[in-house]
Structure formats: C-alpha cells, structure tokens
Coordinates of C-alpha atoms in Angstrom, one line a residue:
X1 CA 17.7 -0.1 -8.7
X2 CA 18.2 1.7 -12.1
X3 CA 15.6 4.2 -11.1
X4 CA 15.2 7.9 -10.6
X5 CA 13.2 6.9 -7.5
X6 CA 15.2 6.8 -4.3
X7 CA 15.5 3.1 -3.3
X8 CA 13.8 3.6 0.1
X9 CA 10.7 4.9 -1.6
X10 CA 10.2 1.9 -3.8
X11 CA 7.1 0.1 -2.6
X12 CA 6.7 -3.4 -1.2
X13 CA 3.1 -4.4 -0.7
X14 CA 1.9 -0.9 -1.3
X15 CA 4.1 0.7 1.3
X16 CA 7.6 2.3 0.6
X17 CA 10.5 0.4 2.2
X18 CA 11.2 3.4 4.4
X19 CA 7.5 3.3 5.7
X20 CA 7.9 -0.3 6.7
X21 CA 11.0 0.7 8.7
X22 CA 9.5 3.7 10.3
X23 CA 6.5 1.5 11.4
X24 CA 8.9 -0.9 13.0
X25 CA 10.7 1.8 14.7
X26 CA 7.5 3.3 16.0
X27 CA 6.4 0.0 17.7
X28 CA 9.9 -0.8 19.3
X29 CA 10.5 -0.6 22.9
X30 CA 6.9 -0.8 23.7
X31 CA 5.9 1.8 21.2
X32 CA 7.7 4.5 23.1
X33 CA 10.9 5.6 21.3
X34 CA 11.8 9.1 22.3
X35 CA 12.5 10.1 18.7
X36 CA 12.9 8.8 15.1
X37 CA 15.7 10.3 13.2
X38 CA 16.1 9.7 9.4
X39 CA 19.4 10.2 7.8
X40 CA 18.8 11.5 4.3
X41 CA 21.4 11.2 1.5
X42 CA 20.5 10.2 -2.1
X43 CA 17.3 11.6 -3.5
X44 CA 16.9 13.9 -0.6
X45 CA 14.0 16.2 -1.9
X46 CA 11.7 13.1 -2.6
X47 CA 12.5 11.4 0.7
X48 CA 12.0 14.7 2.7
X49 CA 8.6 15.3 0.9
X50 CA 7.6 11.7 1.8
X51 CA 8.5 12.3 5.5
X52 CA 6.6 15.5 5.5
X53 CA 3.5 13.8 4.3
X54 CA 3.7 10.4 6.1
X55 CA 5.9 10.7 9.1
X56 CA 5.8 14.4 10.2
X57 CA 7.2 13.5 13.6
X58 CA 10.4 12.0 12.4
X59 CA 13.4 14.3 12.5
X60 CA 15.3 14.4 9.1
X61 CA 19.1 15.1 9.0
X62 CA 21.2 15.5 5.9
X63 CA 24.4 13.4 5.1
X64 CA 26.2 15.2 2.3
X65 CA 28.4 13.8 1.0
X66 CA 27.6 10.2 1.8
X67 CA 30.8 8.8 3.4
X68 CA 29.6 5.5 4.9
X69 CA 27.3 4.3 7.8
X70 CA 29.6 5.6 10.6
X71 CA 29.5 9.0 9.2
X72 CA 25.6 8.7 8.7
X73 CA 25.2 8.0 12.3
X74 CA 27.5 10.9 13.2
X75 CA 25.2 13.1 11.3
X76 CA 22.3 12.1 13.5
X77 CA 24.2 12.7 16.9
X78 CA 23.1 16.4 17.3
X79 CA 19.4 15.2 17.1
X80 CA 19.7 12.4 19.7
X81 CA 18.7 14.7 22.6
X82 CA 18.9 12.8 25.9
X83 CA 18.5 9.1 24.7
X84 CA 20.4 6.6 26.6
X85 CA 20.1 3.9 24.0
X86 CA 20.4 4.4 20.3
X87 CA 19.0 1.8 17.8
X88 CA 20.2 2.1 14.2
X89 CA 18.0 0.6 11.4
X90 CA 18.6 0.3 7.7
X91 CA 16.1 2.0 5.5
X92 CA 16.0 -0.8 2.9
X93 CA 15.4 -3.6 5.4
X94 CA 11.5 -3.7 5.5
X95 CA 10.7 -7.3 7.0
X96 CA 12.3 -6.6 10.5
X97 CA 9.7 -6.7 13.4
X98 CA 9.5 -4.7 16.6
X99 CA 9.5 -8.1 18.4
X100 CA 13.0 -8.9 17.1
X101 CA 14.1 -5.4 18.1
X102 CA 12.8 -5.8 21.6
X103 CA 14.7 -9.1 21.9
X104 CA 17.8 -7.3 20.9
X105 CA 17.2 -4.6 23.6
X106 CA 16.7 -7.2 26.1
X107 CA 19.9 -8.9 25.4
X108 CA 21.6 -5.5 25.5
X109 CA 20.2 -4.9 29.0
X110 CA 21.2 -8.3 30.3
X111 CA 24.9 -7.3 31.0
X112 CA 26.1 -4.3 32.7
X113 CA 28.1 -1.9 30.6
X114 CA 27.1 -3.2 27.2
X115 CA 28.6 -1.2 24.5
X116 CA 26.5 -2.5 21.5
X117 CA 24.1 -5.4 20.8
X118 CA 23.5 -6.2 17.0
X119 CA 21.6 -8.7 15.0
X120 CA 23.2 -11.5 13.1
X121 CA 21.9 -14.4 10.8
X122 CA 23.3 -17.6 9.4
X123 CA 23.1 -17.4 5.7
X124 CA 24.2 -20.3 3.3
X125 CA 25.0 -17.7 0.7
X126 CA 26.2 -14.6 2.8
X127 CA 26.9 -12.7 -0.5
X128 CA 28.1 -9.1 0.2
X129 CA 27.2 -9.0 3.9
X130 CA 29.8 -8.2 6.5
X131 CA 31.0 -11.2 8.4
X132 CA 30.9 -11.6 12.1
X133 CA 34.3 -12.7 13.4
X134 CA 34.3 -14.5 16.8
X135 CA 37.1 -15.9 19.0
X136 CA 37.6 -19.4 20.4
X137 CA 35.1 -18.8 23.1
X138 CA 32.4 -17.5 20.8
X139 CA 32.7 -13.8 21.8
X140 CA 32.4 -11.3 19.0
X141 CA 35.7 -9.7 18.1
X142 CA 34.8 -7.6 15.1
X143 CA 32.8 -7.3 11.9
X144 CA 34.7 -7.4 8.6
X145 CA 33.3 -6.1 5.4
X146 CA 33.3 -8.2 2.3
X147 CA 35.7 -5.9 0.5
X148 CA 38.3 -6.1 3.3
X149 CA 37.7 -9.8 4.4
X150 CA 40.4 -12.4 3.9
X151 CA 39.7 -15.6 2.1
X152 CA 39.1 -17.4 5.3
X153 CA 36.9 -14.7 6.6
X154 CA 34.8 -14.7 3.5
X155 CA 33.9 -18.4 4.3
X156 CA 32.1 -17.3 7.6
X157 CA 28.5 -17.9 7.4
X158 CA 27.4 -15.6 10.2
X159 CA 26.6 -12.2 8.9
X160 CA 25.8 -8.7 10.2
X161 CA 22.4 -7.5 9.7
X162 CA 23.1 -3.9 10.1
X163 CA 20.7 -3.4 13.0
X164 CA 22.4 -2.2 16.4
X165 CA 21.5 -1.1 19.8
X166 CA 24.2 1.3 21.1
X167 CA 25.0 2.8 24.5
X168 CA 24.6 6.5 23.9
X169 CA 27.7 7.5 25.7
X170 CA 29.9 4.9 23.9
X171 CA 28.6 5.9 20.6
X172 CA 29.3 9.5 21.0
X173 CA 32.9 8.8 22.4
X174 CA 33.8 6.4 19.7
X175 CA 32.4 7.9 16.5
X176 CA 35.2 10.5 16.5
X177 CA 37.7 7.4 16.5
X178 CA 36.5 6.0 13.2
X179 CA 38.9 6.0 10.3
X180 CA 38.3 5.7 6.6
X181 CA 41.4 3.4 6.0
X182 CA 39.5 0.6 4.1
X183 CA 38.8 -0.4 0.5
X184 CA 35.8 1.8 0.3
X185 CA 37.3 4.8 1.8
X186 CA 34.2 5.1 4.2
X187 CA 33.7 5.4 7.8
X188 CA 32.2 2.0 8.8
X189 CA 29.9 1.8 11.8
X190 CA 31.0 -1.7 12.2
X191 CA 34.2 -0.8 13.3
X192 CA 32.7 0.5 16.6
X193 CA 32.4 -3.1 17.5
X194 CA 36.0 -3.6 17.6
X195 CA 36.5 -0.3 19.6
X196 CA 33.9 -1.8 22.2
X197 CA 35.9 -5.1 22.5
X198 CA 39.2 -3.1 22.7
X199 CA 37.6 -1.2 25.7
X200 CA 36.6 -4.5 27.5
X201 CA 32.9 -3.8 27.0
X202 CA 30.2 -6.4 26.1
X203 CA 29.6 -6.6 22.4
X204 CA 26.7 -8.9 21.9
X205 CA 25.6 -10.6 18.7
X206 CA 21.9 -11.6 18.8
X207 CA 21.0 -14.3 16.2
X208 CA 17.7 -13.7 14.3
X209 CA 15.5 -16.7 14.1
X210 CA 14.1 -15.9 10.9
X211 CA 16.7 -14.7 8.5
X212 CA 14.1 -13.3 6.1
X213 CA 13.6 -10.5 8.7
X214 CA 17.0 -9.1 7.8
X215 CA 16.8 -9.2 3.9
X216 CA 17.7 -5.9 2.3
X217 CA 16.8 -4.6 -1.0
X218 CA 19.5 -3.8 -3.6
X219 CA 17.7 -4.7 -6.8
X220 CA 14.3 -5.1 -8.4
X221 CA 14.7 -8.8 -8.0
X222 CA 15.3 -8.3 -4.2
X223 CA 12.2 -6.1 -4.1
X224 CA 10.0 -8.7 -5.9
X225 CA 11.2 -11.3 -3.3
X226 CA 10.4 -9.0 -0.4
X227 CA 6.9 -8.2 -1.6
X228 CA 6.3 -11.9 -2.2
X229 CA 7.0 -12.5 1.4
X230 CA 4.8 -9.6 2.6
X231 CA 1.9 -10.7 0.4
X232 CA 2.2 -14.3 1.5
X233 CA 2.3 -13.1 5.2
X234 CA -1.0 -11.1 4.5
X235 CA -2.9 -14.0 3.0
X236 CA -1.9 -16.2 6.0
X237 CA -3.2 -13.6 8.4
X238 CA -6.4 -13.2 6.4
X239 CA -7.1 -16.9 6.6
X240 CA -6.2 -16.9 10.3
X241 CA -8.9 -14.2 10.7
X242 CA -11.6 -16.5 9.3
X243 CA -11.5 -15.6 5.5
X244 CA -11.7 -18.2 2.9
X245 CA -9.1 -17.6 0.2
X246 CA -9.5 -19.5 -2.9
X247 CA -6.2 -20.1 -4.5
X248 CA -4.4 -17.8 -2.2
X249 CA -1.3 -17.9 -4.1
X250 CA -3.1 -16.0 -6.9
X251 CA -4.5 -13.3 -4.5
X252 CA -2.7 -10.0 -3.7
X253 CA -3.6 -8.6 -0.2
X254 CA -1.8 -5.7 1.4
X255 CA -1.1 -5.8 5.2
X256 CA -3.7 -2.9 5.8
X257 CA -6.6 -5.0 4.5
X258 CA -8.8 -6.2 7.4
X259 CA -11.1 -9.2 7.1
X260 CA -14.0 -10.2 9.4
X261 CA -14.9 -14.0 9.8
X262 CA -16.7 -15.9 7.0
X263 CA -15.6 -13.7 4.1
X264 CA -14.8 -15.3 0.6
X265 CA -12.0 -14.1 -1.7
X266 CA -12.1 -15.6 -5.2
X267 CA -8.9 -16.2 -7.4
X268 CA -6.9 -13.3 -8.8
X269 CA -8.2 -10.6 -6.6
X270 CA -6.1 -7.6 -5.7
X271 CA -6.9 -5.7 -2.5
X272 CA -4.8 -2.7 -1.4
X273 CA -4.9 0.3 1.0
X274 CA -7.3 0.9 3.9
X275 CA -9.9 -1.8 3.0
X276 CA -12.2 -3.4 5.5
X277 CA -14.4 -6.4 4.5
X278 CA -17.3 -7.4 6.6
X279 CA -18.5 -10.9 7.4
X280 CA -20.3 -13.1 4.8
X281 CA -19.0 -10.7 2.0
X282 CA -17.8 -12.4 -1.2
X283 CA -15.1 -10.7 -3.5
X284 CA -15.4 -12.0 -7.0
X285 CA -12.7 -13.3 -9.2
X286 CA -10.4 -10.7 -10.7
X287 CA -11.7 -7.8 -8.8
X288 CA -9.3 -5.0 -7.9
X289 CA -10.0 -3.0 -4.6
X290 CA -8.3 0.0 -3.0
X291 CA -9.3 1.9 0.1
X292 CA -13.0 0.5 0.3
X293 CA -15.3 -0.5 3.1
X294 CA -17.6 -3.5 2.7
X295 CA -20.4 -4.2 5.1
X296 CA -21.8 -7.6 5.9
X297 CA -23.0 -9.9 3.1
X298 CA -22.0 -7.8 0.2
X299 CA -21.7 -9.5 -3.1
X300 CA -19.0 -8.4 -5.5
X301 CA -19.3 -10.4 -8.7
X302 CA -16.3 -11.0 -11.0
X303 CA -13.9 -8.4 -12.6
X304 CA -15.0 -5.2 -10.8
X305 CA -12.8 -2.3 -10.0
X306 CA -13.6 -0.5 -6.6
X307 CA -11.6 2.4 -5.2
X308 CA -12.5 4.9 -2.5
X309 CA -16.0 3.5 -1.9
X310 CA -18.2 2.4 0.8
X311 CA -20.7 -0.5 0.4
X312 CA -23.2 -1.2 3.1
X313 CA -24.8 -4.4 4.2
X314 CA -26.2 -6.5 1.3
X315 CA -25.0 -4.4 -1.6
X316 CA -24.6 -6.1 -4.8
X317 CA -21.9 -5.0 -7.5
X318 CA -20.9 -6.2 -10.9
X319 CA -19.9 -8.2 -12.9
X320 CA -17.6 -5.6 -14.7
X321 CA -18.6 -2.5 -12.7
X322 CA -16.2 0.4 -11.8
X323 CA -16.9 2.2 -8.5
X324 CA -14.8 5.4 -8.3
X325 CA -13.9 7.5 -5.2
X326 CA -16.8 8.9 -3.2
X327 CA -19.2 6.2 -4.2
X328 CA -21.5 5.1 -1.4
X329 CA -24.0 2.2 -1.8
X330 CA -26.6 2.0 1.0
X331 CA -28.1 -1.3 2.2
X332 CA -29.2 -3.6 -0.5
X333 CA -28.2 -1.2 -3.4
X334 CA -27.3 -2.8 -6.7
X335 CA -24.8 -1.8 -9.3
X336 CA -24.4 -4.1 -12.2
X337 CA -22.9 -4.8 -15.6
X338 CA -20.6 -2.1 -17.1
X339 CA -21.9 0.6 -14.5
X340 CA -19.6 3.3 -13.5
X341 CA -20.1 5.5 -10.5
X342 CA -18.1 8.5 -9.2
X343 CA -19.1 10.5 -6.0
X344 CA -22.5 8.7 -6.4
X345 CA -24.6 8.0 -3.2
X346 CA -27.2 5.5 -3.8
X347 CA -30.0 4.9 -1.2
X348 CA -31.3 1.8 0.2
X349 CA -32.5 -0.6 -2.4
X350 CA -31.6 1.5 -5.5
X351 CA -30.9 -0.5 -8.7
X352 CA -28.7 0.5 -11.6
X353 CA -28.1 -2.7 -13.3
X354 CA -26.9 -2.0 -16.9
X355 CA -24.6 0.2 -19.0
X356 CA -24.8 3.4 -17.0
X357 CA -22.7 6.4 -15.8
X358 CA -23.7 8.0 -12.5
X359 CA -21.4 10.8 -11.6
X360 CA -21.9 13.6 -8.8
X361 CA -25.3 12.1 -8.0
X362 CA -27.5 11.4 -5.0
X363 CA -30.3 8.8 -5.6
X364 CA -33.1 8.2 -3.0
X365 CA -34.4 4.9 -1.8
X366 CA -35.9 2.2 -4.0
X367 CA -35.3 4.2 -7.3
X368 CA -34.6 2.1 -10.5
X369 CA -32.1 3.5 -13.1
X370 CA -32.5 1.9 -16.5
X371 CA -29.9 0.8 -19.0
X372 CA -27.8 3.4 -20.7
X373 CA -28.5 6.3 -18.3
X374 CA -26.0 9.0 -18.1
X375 CA -25.6 11.8 -15.6
X376 CA -24.1 14.7 -17.7
X377 CA -22.3 16.1 -14.8
X378 CA -19.4 18.1 -16.6
X379 CA -19.8 21.2 -18.8
X380 CA -16.4 21.6 -19.8
X381 CA -15.5 23.9 -16.9
X382 CA -17.1 22.4 -13.7
X383 CA -18.9 19.5 -12.3
X384 CA -22.5 19.9 -11.3
X385 CA -24.9 17.6 -9.0
X386 CA -27.8 15.6 -10.1
X387 CA -30.5 14.8 -7.3
X388 CA -32.8 11.9 -7.9
X389 CA -35.5 11.3 -5.3
X390 CA -37.0 8.1 -3.8
X391 CA -39.2 5.6 -5.8
X392 CA -38.2 7.2 -9.1
X393 CA -38.3 5.1 -12.4
X394 CA -35.6 6.4 -14.9
X395 CA -36.1 4.6 -18.2
X396 CA -33.4 3.6 -20.5
X397 CA -31.2 5.8 -22.5
X398 CA -32.0 8.8 -20.4
X399 CA -29.5 11.8 -20.1
X400 CA -29.8 14.0 -16.9
X401 CA -28.1 17.3 -17.8
X402 CA -26.7 18.6 -14.4
X403 CA -27.5 20.5 -12.3
X404 CA -31.0 18.9 -12.3
X405 CA -33.4 17.5 -9.6
X406 CA -35.9 14.7 -10.1
X407 CA -38.6 14.6 -7.4
X408 CA -40.0 11.5 -5.4
X409 CA -42.1 9.1 -7.5
X410 CA -41.4 10.6 -10.7
X411 CA -41.0 8.8 -14.1
X412 CA -38.7 9.6 -16.8
X413 CA -39.6 8.0 -20.1
X414 CA -37.0 6.1 -22.1
X415 CA -34.7 8.2 -24.5
X416 CA -35.6 11.5 -22.5
X417 CA -32.9 14.2 -22.1
X418 CA -33.7 15.9 -18.8
X419 CA -32.6 19.6 -18.7
X420 CA -35.1 21.0 -16.3
X421 CA -36.2 19.9 -12.7
X422 CA -38.9 17.3 -12.7
X423 CA -41.5 17.7 -9.9
X424 CA -42.5 14.9 -7.7
X425 CA -44.8 12.3 -9.2
X426 CA -44.5 13.8 -12.7
X427 CA -43.9 12.1 -16.0
X428 CA -41.2 13.5 -18.2
X429 CA -40.6 12.7 -21.8
X430 CA -38.8 14.5 -24.8
X431 CA -39.0 11.9 -27.7
X432 CA -39.8 13.0 -31.2
X433 CA -43.2 11.6 -32.5
X434 CA -42.7 8.2 -34.1
X435 CA -43.7 8.1 -37.8
X436 CA -44.7 4.9 -39.7
X437 CA -44.3 4.9 -43.5
X438 CA -46.3 1.9 -45.0
X439 CA -44.2 -0.3 -47.0
X440 CA -41.3 2.0 -46.7
X441 CA -39.0 -0.8 -45.5
X442 CA -39.7 -2.8 -48.6
X443 CA -39.1 0.1 -50.9
X444 CA -35.8 0.9 -49.2
X445 CA -34.5 -2.7 -49.8
X446 CA -35.7 -2.7 -53.4
X447 CA -33.9 0.6 -54.1
X448 CA -30.7 -0.6 -52.5
X449 CA -30.9 -3.9 -54.5
X450 CA -31.2 -2.2 -57.8
X451 CA -28.5 0.1 -57.1

C-alpha cells in the first residue's frame, strides 16, 4: 500500500477494511458467533486501538513474527474456547457477505466428518491466488500456492478465496503437522486441506457465485476498485428504497446512509456516515453530508456542507451554507447563502438567509437574523453562549458579543454591537451619529483631481 497505515485500516466507502470483515463475521451463522478473534501482526498498535474503539468484544491475539497463515491461526487456537466450528476470514477481503458464509457452513454440515469447507472462485486472470487442484472425479486434493505451482498448475483458473470453515478438532490436531518447506518459508494454512484428504475426511470446495465477494486488497488500485463496487451497491440500494438519484454514477453514498421514499439526490453529492434522509427531501448538487438527520420535505440547495446536524421537516438550507456539528434546525427554519452554523439551535420558522456566522447560539421561534450578523462566541480562551428569544429582529451587520441574551420581541438595529443583555421588546442600537457635510463630496473629488 506504500503507507504507514496498516492495510486493514485503509477505508473503503468510509469503513476500514477490517470493519467490513468484522461486520460480516458478526452476522454469520444467524448472527451468533461465539467469539470473534482478530490475529494482529503488522501495525499492531493502530489495529489494537481501532479494535478497542470499534469492536471491543473482539479478542485480539498477536502474531510475532508473522510466519504465514497457518501460524496466524495457530496463534488464535488458545482463544477458541469450546467452539466446534472455526471460520477463518481475511482482514483485507471486505465484500464477502454473511449469506455466502452461511452457504459455506451449510455445505460443511452436509457430510458427516467434514474436515474443512472453503470458498473458491473461477477467475479469468487468477494472478497470485492459490490454485485449487482436483482429481479426475472433481474432488479437491490440495491447494498449491503460486510460488510453488508447476506450469500446468498455474493454468488452473479455480482459485482459493482464503475463507474456510474448519472442524475444530481436526484443526487443532493438524496445525502442529504444518511445515515451512516451501518457497516462502512459511506455514501455509492451505496445507491443511491436503492433510484432510490424506486422513480420508471430506474437503469441500464451495464455488462463490459472485467472484467480486472474494476480492482482496493489495494496492491502492485494488482499494479504489473495491470502493467503487461498494458505492455502486449503495446507490442501487437507495434507488430500490424509493430515492431518485440524478446521474447516480456521480453520487457517493456510503452504505450507512438511509433513504425514505420520494427523496431526490442531485449530481455530485457525497453522503457519508450515519445519515438519514426523510421522504420528500431534496439534496442539491455538489452537497457534502456526514452524520446528519433530515426530516420530511427538507430542501438543501446546491453546494452545502452539512455535518453532525439535524434538520427537521421543511427546513431550507443554502446554497453555499455550512452547517457544522451540533446544528439543529427546527421545522421550517431557513439558513441561506454563505451562512455558517456551529452548535446552533434555530427554532421553528427562524430565518438567517445571508452572510452570517451563528456559533453556540439558541434562537427562538420566528426570529429574523439579518445579513452579516456574527455571534462572537470565542474570547480567545473559552466559548460562550448567545441566547436570542422568539420574534426578535436582528438587523444587518450586528455583532453579539457572548455571553449575551436578547429577550423576546426585541429589535437590534443594523450595525449594533451588543455587549449587554437586551430586555424583551426593547430596541438596541449602538451607531455613531451620522454627519452630513454639504458639498463635501464635490470638494473631495476636486482635491483629489488637482493632486
């Protein structure tokens, strides 16, 4: 990957590769795996930190030094507890589905005494995958890694996907028999299949219907391809749920985004994280959204950035607005051109339509905020709140120096700097008196022209 980041922590569609695999594991076998064990080698500190934050129930075991897949599974054996079946997954194969795992488990259980079932796929270009060798009857005899394959074996198009279901007793008895007499000098987990055949126990290759499921990631190009497949699947799900996606090939949707019917998403929109879009909502062209909730009938005009915010029914945003974390727009609130909000709670029907910054502020219902208004919430050391009541008119170019409160029904004149609380129904101004100098403009121009 040419990266300091461990490969399994590189993200595809907003989720680390390892996160995709853990989600698949959690839903396998009806969603009741007894335990999930993660064998950690390269980049252990970062991987362990990710597991602590995102998968605290997973058991982490260390492989040091890394000596192949067989050695990795051997490291996990002490953590297997009383499991009868052990599923082995690869941390860099994110597209595998729990349904495919369940199919493999069903095939495992079809024959009594099965040693192992594993996933295979037919690829036109098998590249570096291990080849599945079968006898004349079609029974699996072994898997040969590319480095150790003969020219004839390299021509085989059926590959090992690196996903297995082992009989626990067979696994534990056979792991000590592995040897590192191969081109890589490693202990191959795939050698267990040959041991199973030699013991006369069923070894079952289960063909994957969709080869994309077993695609691994070994480069940035692989990662981009995987992400493209995930994003395409997400747009398909959105349209199946009743959303209209205009030019869906230009839209980036993560799998965690949920749409209600009759939503519209315009071209070049990016939507990530835990985002919910209510029915009748329109997300305008070029908008970027992360971790946001949209009620019904919300209108987001083009080129807005919305993160960590909640917009209730009928709210209107943009164009060119930025809603930062903690923003809450009540029903019918309007936030317009070049307005930025942060930890701002705007009540029902509030309007802030032009060139405004609203930070750490609570605004009551039906209040109008004029152009160029700023809440001065930071004094260089700490953030302070501003509270504006209902039915307030805040004129253009007003600065509200927090902490400050404006009562219901008050009027703040244009150009005012508010440094003290304003009572309800009061009028507050702080303008210098305007002066008029007769003919002053003409005299100024004459003086400048002569000079």
